[in-house]
DNA sequence: AACCTATGAATAAAAGTTCATTTTTTATGT
DNA sequence: ACATAAAAAATGAACTTTTATTCATAGGTT
């Protein structure tokens, strides 16, 4: 069995899609272009995805899952909250800065008519671990008494904008900058 | 002479475009659909805008200018920083919550291959007043010593996500919630 | 040989743009 | 005021371009 099996091709299409969208936004997602970028025939894309909508939904779910997994990497259940918070936010920032195409793809398609309600529902589940982390912190009176969901959005929204700014302006995320970002995020929610 | 003058029709097309994009994202911006929504003929749109790209760029500039004007509404040059900050952020939040179609439109098209570099340059100018506000605050040692541009993105990114969450979940922005949001924003930048 | 996978030119559908025609407005002369 | 003509604005069906999707054919694997 060669190493070039079906899973690889699906992944190649995913990667190509992300590259296309990073390059020219949602307008860059054209089936023929994606196929060429993935070095497969146009028809091949349709062997792995029913249509464009399906490709988008599958990729959204895939990328969102990746981000959430990365975010909770090395976060132990018995970490003190501040440690866990710091780890997860650094994970998030580093992941997004390192894979801007994934962040951009989500931004472009998460709020679009392409998104199936079922995909949205599945994606919601992915945020549960982080939300739980915030819940215990609030129970311990470590953070402000504000709707956790809203708080999470605030944190990620702030991070996203910062990351995009760094990418667009070619500014690297240094150790110092990361500390500054974390400081802003932490002070926004700490009690 | 009727009240229906050329300026009105341009505005009608702007409004229709925003409604279309709010309804179905970037995919909802189709010239024929926009025209129908604006109650004009397809060709009429091309009397006011060279093409789709132009429409998008003109509207982006228009809406961004509106937002920045609204943001600085009632902010006096001799307001103490905290007062000015609070006013501007409340203005921003209320404006965006009240006109989500404008916020959504910017989110969808600001980072897209449609955006002309000249439009981007003009839009950058619009942020100068807020940035200056942040500069004096930093000079007075009232806020953290962090790149102003980055700080502004953080504030607006956080606000945007919160506003979208409220809109999507049908949650109204009460006096209390506004205080909570402001508290998060302020603590994130205060020294 | 049967089966799975891949191809890419051909097809169909969708969307942007144009323009000959019509309607409305403005200007002019009686 | 009214009629009339020139100009401007608006129309929407027709045209063109773009893009998603299909499918008859070819290549490879068991």
Coordinates of C-alpha atoms (C1' of nucleotides) in Angstrom, one line a residue:
Chain A
X1 CA 0.0 0.0 0.0
X2 CA 1.5 3.3 -1.1
X3 CA 1.6 6.2 1.3
X4 CA -0.6 8.2 -1.1
X5 CA -3.9 7.1 0.2
X6 CA -7.3 8.7 0.2
X7 CA -6.8 10.5 3.5
X8 CA -3.8 12.3 2.1
X9 CA -5.7 13.6 -0.8
X10 CA -8.5 14.9 1.4
X11 CA -5.9 16.6 3.5
X12 CA -4.2 18.1 0.4
X13 CA -7.5 19.6 -0.7
X14 CA -8.0 21.0 2.8
X15 CA -4.6 22.6 2.8
X16 CA -5.1 23.9 -0.7
X17 CA -8.4 25.5 0.2
X18 CA -6.8 27.3 3.2
X19 CA -4.0 28.6 1.0
X20 CA -6.4 29.9 -1.6
X21 CA -8.6 31.6 1.0
X22 CA -5.6 33.1 2.7
X23 CA -4.3 34.5 -0.6
X24 CA -7.5 36.1 -1.8
X25 CA -10.3 35.8 0.7
X26 CA -13.6 34.1 0.1
X27 CA -13.4 35.0 -3.5
X28 CA -10.3 32.8 -3.8
X29 CA -12.2 29.7 -3.0
X30 CA -13.0 28.4 -6.5
X31 CA -13.2 24.7 -7.0
X32 CA -11.0 24.6 -10.1
X33 CA -8.3 26.7 -8.4
X34 CA -8.4 24.7 -5.2
X35 CA -8.0 21.5 -7.3
X36 CA -5.0 22.9 -9.1
X37 CA -3.5 24.1 -5.9
X38 CA -4.0 20.6 -4.4
X39 CA -2.5 19.0 -7.6
X40 CA -5.6 17.0 -8.3
X41 CA -8.2 17.1 -11.1
X42 CA -11.3 19.2 -10.6
X43 CA -13.5 16.1 -10.5
X44 CA -11.4 14.6 -7.7
X45 CA -12.5 17.2 -5.3
X46 CA -16.0 15.9 -5.8
X47 CA -15.0 12.4 -4.9
X48 CA -14.2 13.7 -1.4
X49 CA -16.8 16.4 -1.0
X50 CA -20.4 16.4 -2.3
X51 CA -20.0 20.1 -3.3
X52 CA -18.5 23.4 -2.4
X53 CA -20.7 23.8 0.6
X54 CA -19.7 20.5 2.0
X55 CA -16.0 21.2 1.6
X56 CA -16.4 24.4 3.5
X57 CA -18.4 22.8 6.3
X58 CA -16.0 19.9 6.6
X59 CA -13.0 22.2 6.7
X60 CA -14.6 24.5 9.2
X61 CA -15.2 21.7 11.6
X62 CA -11.8 20.3 11.0
X63 CA -10.0 23.5 11.6
X64 CA -12.1 24.5 14.6
X65 CA -11.4 21.2 16.2
X66 CA -7.7 21.6 15.6
X67 CA -7.7 25.1 17.2
X68 CA -9.5 23.9 20.3
X69 CA -7.3 20.9 20.7
X70 CA -4.2 23.1 20.3
X71 CA -5.6 25.5 22.8
X72 CA -6.0 22.9 25.5
X73 CA -2.6 21.3 24.8
X74 CA -0.6 20.7 28.0
X75 CA -3.4 22.2 30.1
X76 CA -3.8 19.9 33.1
X77 CA -7.1 19.5 34.9
X78 CA -5.4 20.3 38.2
X79 CA -3.5 23.3 37.0
X80 CA -4.3 26.4 39.0
X81 CA -6.6 28.6 36.9
X82 CA -4.1 31.3 36.1
X83 CA -1.6 28.7 34.8
X84 CA -4.3 27.0 32.7
X85 CA -5.5 30.3 31.4
X86 CA -2.0 31.4 30.5
X87 CA -1.2 28.2 28.8
X88 CA -4.4 28.1 26.8
X89 CA -4.2 31.7 25.6
X90 CA -0.5 31.3 24.6
X91 CA -1.4 28.1 22.8
X92 CA -4.2 29.9 21.0
X93 CA -2.1 32.9 20.0
X94 CA 0.8 30.8 18.9
X95 CA -1.4 28.4 16.9
X96 CA -3.2 31.2 15.1
X97 CA -0.1 33.2 14.4
X98 CA 1.6 30.1 13.1
X99 CA -1.4 29.2 10.9
X100 CA -3.1 32.4 9.9
X101 CA -4.8 30.7 7.0
X102 CA -6.8 28.7 9.5
X103 CA -7.9 31.7 11.5
X104 CA -8.7 33.7 8.4
X105 CA -10.7 30.8 6.9
X106 CA -12.9 30.6 10.1
X107 CA -13.4 34.4 10.1
X108 CA -14.5 34.4 6.5
X109 CA -16.8 31.4 6.5
X110 CA -18.0 30.9 10.1
X111 CA -20.6 33.6 9.6
X112 CA -21.7 32.8 6.1
X113 CA -24.7 31.3 4.4
X114 CA -22.5 28.3 3.6
X115 CA -22.5 27.1 7.3
X116 CA -24.9 24.3 8.0
X117 CA -26.8 24.5 11.3
X118 CA -25.5 21.1 12.2
X119 CA -21.9 22.2 11.7
X120 CA -22.5 25.2 13.9
X121 CA -23.9 22.9 16.6
X122 CA -21.0 20.6 16.4
X123 CA -18.6 23.5 16.6
X124 CA -20.3 24.8 19.7
X125 CA -19.5 21.6 21.5
X126 CA -15.8 22.2 20.9
X127 CA -15.7 25.2 23.2
X128 CA -17.0 23.3 26.2
X129 CA -13.6 22.6 27.8
X130 CA -12.6 26.2 27.8
X131 CA -16.0 27.3 29.0
X132 CA -15.7 24.8 31.9
X133 CA -12.3 26.2 32.8
X134 CA -13.9 29.7 33.0
X135 CA -16.8 28.3 35.1
X136 CA -14.6 26.9 37.8
X137 CA -12.6 30.1 37.9
X138 CA -15.7 32.0 38.4
X139 CA -16.9 29.6 41.1
X140 CA -13.6 30.2 42.8
X141 CA -14.2 34.0 42.5
X142 CA -11.0 34.4 40.5
X143 CA -12.6 36.2 37.6
X144 CA -15.4 38.7 37.0
X145 CA -19.0 37.6 37.2
X146 CA -19.8 37.9 33.6
X147 CA -21.5 35.5 31.1
X148 CA -18.8 33.0 30.4
X149 CA -19.7 32.7 26.7
X150 CA -19.5 36.5 26.3
X151 CA -16.2 36.5 28.2
X152 CA -14.7 33.9 25.9
X153 CA -15.8 35.8 22.8
X154 CA -14.2 38.9 24.2
X155 CA -10.9 37.1 24.8
X156 CA -10.7 35.4 21.5
X157 CA -12.0 38.4 19.6
X158 CA -9.3 40.6 21.2
X159 CA -6.7 37.9 20.4
X160 CA -7.8 37.5 16.8
X161 CA -7.5 41.2 16.1
X162 CA -4.1 41.4 17.6
X163 CA -2.8 38.4 15.7
X164 CA -4.1 39.8 12.4
X165 CA -2.5 43.1 13.2
X166 CA 0.8 41.4 13.8
X167 CA 0.6 39.4 10.7
X168 CA -0.5 42.3 8.5
X169 CA 2.2 44.6 9.8
X170 CA 4.9 41.8 9.7
X171 CA 5.4 42.3 13.4
X172 CA 6.7 39.1 15.1
X173 CA 5.2 38.0 18.4
X174 CA 8.1 38.3 20.7
X175 CA 8.3 37.1 24.3
X176 CA 7.7 40.6 25.5
X177 CA 4.7 41.2 23.2
X178 CA 3.2 37.9 24.3
X179 CA 3.5 39.0 27.9
X180 CA 1.8 42.3 27.0
X181 CA -1.0 40.6 25.3
X182 CA -1.5 38.2 28.1
X183 CA -1.5 41.0 30.6
X184 CA -4.3 42.8 28.7
X185 CA -6.3 39.6 28.4
X186 CA -5.8 38.6 32.0
X187 CA -6.6 42.0 33.5
X188 CA -9.8 42.2 31.4
X189 CA -11.3 39.3 33.2
X190 CA -9.5 39.1 36.6
X191 CA -11.5 40.1 39.7
Chain B
X1 CA -39.3 68.8 -7.9
X2 CA -39.7 65.5 -6.1
X3 CA -37.7 64.5 -3.1
X4 CA -36.2 61.5 -5.0
X5 CA -32.8 62.9 -6.1
X6 CA -29.7 61.1 -7.3
X7 CA -28.1 61.1 -3.8
X8 CA -31.1 59.2 -2.5
X9 CA -30.7 56.5 -5.1
X10 CA -27.1 56.0 -4.2
X11 CA -28.0 55.7 -0.6
X12 CA -30.8 53.3 -1.4
X13 CA -28.2 51.0 -3.1
X14 CA -25.9 51.3 -0.1
X15 CA -28.7 50.4 2.2
X16 CA -29.8 47.5 0.1
X17 CA -26.3 46.2 -0.1
X18 CA -26.0 46.2 3.6
X19 CA -29.3 44.4 4.0
X20 CA -28.3 41.7 1.5
X21 CA -24.9 41.1 3.1
X22 CA -26.5 41.0 6.6
X23 CA -29.0 38.4 5.4
X24 CA -26.6 36.0 3.6
X25 CA -23.0 37.1 4.0
X26 CA -20.7 37.9 1.2
X27 CA -22.6 35.4 -1.0
X28 CA -25.6 37.7 -0.7
X29 CA -24.0 40.5 -2.5
X30 CA -25.3 39.9 -6.1
X31 CA -25.8 42.9 -8.3
X32 CA -29.2 41.8 -9.5
X33 CA -30.4 41.1 -5.9
X34 CA -29.1 44.3 -4.6
X35 CA -30.8 46.2 -7.4
X36 CA -34.1 44.6 -6.7
X37 CA -33.7 45.2 -2.9
X38 CA -33.0 48.9 -3.7
X39 CA -36.0 49.0 -6.0
X40 CA -34.0 50.0 -9.0
X41 CA -33.1 48.3 -12.3
X42 CA -29.9 46.3 -12.5
X43 CA -28.4 48.8 -14.9
X44 CA -29.0 51.7 -12.5
X45 CA -26.5 50.4 -10.1
X46 CA -23.9 50.8 -12.8
X47 CA -24.8 54.4 -13.2
X48 CA -23.6 55.1 -9.6
X49 CA -20.8 52.5 -9.4
X50 CA -18.4 51.4 -12.1
X51 CA -18.8 47.8 -11.0
X52 CA -19.2 45.5 -8.0
X53 CA -15.7 46.2 -6.7
X54 CA -16.4 49.9 -6.7
X55 CA -19.6 49.6 -4.9
X56 CA -17.9 47.6 -2.2
X57 CA -15.0 50.0 -1.8
X58 CA -17.3 53.1 -1.7
X59 CA -19.5 51.5 0.8
X60 CA -16.7 50.3 3.0
X61 CA -15.3 53.9 3.1
X62 CA -18.8 55.3 3.8
X63 CA -19.6 52.9 6.6
X64 CA -16.2 53.2 8.2
X65 CA -16.4 56.9 8.2
X66 CA -19.9 56.7 9.8
X67 CA -18.6 54.4 12.5
X68 CA -15.6 56.6 13.4
X69 CA -17.8 59.7 13.4
X70 CA -20.3 58.1 15.7
X71 CA -17.5 56.9 17.9
X72 CA -16.2 60.4 18.6
X73 CA -19.7 61.9 19.0
X74 CA -19.8 64.2 22.0
X75 CA -16.2 63.4 22.9
X76 CA -14.7 66.8 23.8
X77 CA -11.0 67.5 23.4
X78 CA -10.8 68.5 27.0
X79 CA -12.6 65.5 28.5
X80 CA -10.5 63.7 31.0
X81 CA -9.3 60.5 29.3
X82 CA -11.5 58.1 31.2
X83 CA -14.5 60.1 30.3
X84 CA -13.5 60.3 26.6
X85 CA -12.7 56.6 26.6
X86 CA -16.0 55.6 28.1
X87 CA -18.0 57.9 25.8
X88 CA -16.2 56.6 22.6
X89 CA -16.6 52.9 23.5
X90 CA -20.2 53.3 24.4
X91 CA -20.8 55.2 21.2
X92 CA -19.0 52.4 19.3
X93 CA -20.9 49.6 21.0
X94 CA -24.3 51.3 20.6
X95 CA -23.7 52.1 17.0
X96 CA -22.6 48.6 16.1
X97 CA -25.4 47.0 18.0
X98 CA -27.9 49.3 16.4
X99 CA -26.5 48.8 12.9
X100 CA -25.2 45.2 12.8
X101 CA -25.4 45.2 9.1
X102 CA -22.6 47.8 9.0
X103 CA -20.3 45.9 11.3
X104 CA -20.9 42.7 9.5
X105 CA -20.3 44.3 6.1
X106 CA -16.9 45.6 7.3
X107 CA -16.0 42.3 8.8
X108 CA -16.8 40.5 5.5
X109 CA -15.2 42.8 3.1
X110 CA -12.4 44.7 4.8
X111 CA -10.1 41.8 4.5
X112 CA -11.0 40.7 0.9
X113 CA -9.4 40.9 -2.5
X114 CA -12.0 43.5 -3.3
X115 CA -10.4 46.1 -1.2
X116 CA -8.4 48.7 -3.1
X117 CA -5.1 49.8 -1.5
X118 CA -6.3 53.4 -1.8
X119 CA -9.5 52.6 0.1
X120 CA -7.4 50.9 2.8
X121 CA -5.2 54.0 3.1
X122 CA -8.1 56.3 3.4
X123 CA -9.7 54.1 6.0
X124 CA -6.5 54.2 8.1
X125 CA -6.8 57.9 8.4
X126 CA -10.2 57.6 10.0
X127 CA -8.7 56.0 13.1
X128 CA -6.4 58.9 13.8
X129 CA -8.6 60.7 16.3
X130 CA -9.0 57.6 18.5
X131 CA -5.3 56.8 18.2
X132 CA -4.4 60.3 19.3
X133 CA -6.7 59.9 22.3
X134 CA -4.8 56.8 23.3
X135 CA -1.5 58.6 22.7
X136 CA -2.2 61.4 25.2
X137 CA -3.4 58.9 27.7
X138 CA -0.2 57.0 27.4
X139 CA 1.8 60.2 27.8
X140 CA -0.1 60.9 31.0
X141 CA 0.8 57.3 32.1
X142 CA -2.9 56.4 32.4
X143 CA -2.7 53.3 30.3
X144 CA -0.3 50.5 29.6
X145 CA 2.7 51.1 27.5
X146 CA 1.6 49.0 24.5
X147 CA 1.6 49.8 20.8
X148 CA -1.5 52.1 20.4
X149 CA -2.6 50.5 17.2
X150 CA -2.4 47.1 18.7
X151 CA -4.3 48.3 21.7
X152 CA -7.1 49.8 19.6
X153 CA -7.4 46.5 17.6
X154 CA -7.7 44.7 20.9
X155 CA -10.5 47.0 22.1
X156 CA -12.5 46.9 18.9
X157 CA -11.9 43.2 18.3
X158 CA -13.2 42.4 21.8
X159 CA -16.2 44.7 21.3
X160 CA -17.1 43.3 17.9
X161 CA -17.2 39.7 19.2
X162 CA -19.3 40.7 22.2
X163 CA -21.7 42.6 20.0
X164 CA -22.0 39.7 17.6
X165 CA -22.7 37.4 20.4
X166 CA -25.4 39.6 21.8
X167 CA -27.0 40.0 18.4
X168 CA -26.8 36.3 17.6
X169 CA -28.2 35.2 20.9
X170 CA -30.9 37.9 21.0
X171 CA -29.4 39.3 24.1
X172 CA -30.1 43.0 24.6
X173 CA -27.3 45.3 25.8
X174 CA -28.7 46.5 29.1
X175 CA -27.2 49.2 31.2
X176 CA -25.6 46.5 33.4
X177 CA -24.1 44.6 30.5
X178 CA -22.7 47.8 29.1
X179 CA -21.0 48.5 32.4
X180 CA -19.6 45.0 32.5
X181 CA -18.2 45.3 28.9
X182 CA -16.7 48.7 29.7
X183 CA -15.2 47.3 32.8
X184 CA -13.5 44.6 30.8
X185 CA -12.3 47.0 28.2
X186 CA -11.0 49.5 30.6
X187 CA -9.2 47.1 32.9
X188 CA -7.5 45.6 29.9
X189 CA -5.7 48.8 29.1
X190 CA -5.5 50.8 32.4
X191 CA -2.2 51.0 34.2
Chain C
dA1 C1' -11.1 -9.4 -14.8
dA2 C1' -13.4 -6.7 -11.3
dC3 C1' -12.9 -2.7 -8.6
dC4 C1' -11.5 1.5 -6.9
dT5 C1' -9.6 6.0 -8.0
dA6 C1' -8.5 9.8 -10.8
dT7 C1' -8.9 12.7 -14.9
dG8 C1' -10.2 17.1 -17.3
dA9 C1' -12.9 18.5 -21.2
dA10 C1' -17.7 19.4 -21.7
dT11 C1' -22.0 21.1 -19.6
dA12 C1' -25.0 23.7 -17.0
dA13 C1' -25.9 27.3 -13.9
dA14 C1' -25.0 31.6 -11.9
dA15 C1' -23.7 36.2 -11.8
dG16 C1' -21.6 40.5 -13.8
dT17 C1' -22.0 43.9 -17.2
dT18 C1' -23.8 46.3 -21.3
dC19 C1' -26.8 49.0 -24.2
dA20 C1' -30.9 50.1 -27.2
dT21 C1' -35.0 51.9 -25.6
dT22 C1' -38.2 54.4 -22.5
dT23 C1' -39.2 57.6 -19.0
dT24 C1' -38.5 61.6 -16.5
dT25 C1' -36.5 66.1 -15.8
dT26 C1' -34.8 70.4 -17.2
dA27 C1' -34.4 74.2 -20.3
dT28 C1' -36.2 77.2 -23.8
dG29 C1' -39.3 79.8 -26.7
dT30 C1' -44.0 81.5 -27.5
Chain D
dA1 C1' -48.6 79.3 -18.2
dC2 C1' -48.0 76.0 -21.8
dA3 C1' -45.8 73.4 -25.4
dT4 C1' -41.7 71.4 -27.1
dA5 C1' -37.3 69.9 -27.5
dA6 C1' -32.9 68.6 -25.7
dA7 C1' -30.7 66.3 -21.9
dA8 C1' -30.4 63.2 -18.1
dA9 C1' -31.7 59.3 -15.7
dA10 C1' -33.6 54.8 -15.5
dT11 C1' -34.9 50.4 -17.3
dG12 C1' -34.4 45.3 -18.0
dA13 C1' -33.7 41.9 -21.4
dA14 C1' -29.7 40.3 -23.8
dC15 C1' -25.0 39.3 -23.7
dT16 C1' -20.6 37.8 -21.7
dT17 C1' -17.9 35.9 -18.4
dT18 C1' -17.1 33.2 -14.7
dT19 C1' -17.6 29.1 -12.0
dA20 C1' -19.7 24.9 -10.1
dT21 C1' -20.6 20.3 -11.4
dT22 C1' -20.9 16.1 -14.2
dC23 C1' -19.4 12.1 -16.7
dA24 C1' -17.3 9.2 -20.2
dT25 C1' -12.7 7.7 -20.3
dA26 C1' -8.2 6.1 -18.5
dG27 C1' -5.0 4.4 -15.1
dG28 C1' -3.8 1.6 -11.3
dT29 C1' -4.6 -2.2 -7.6
dT30 C1' -6.1 -6.5 -5.7

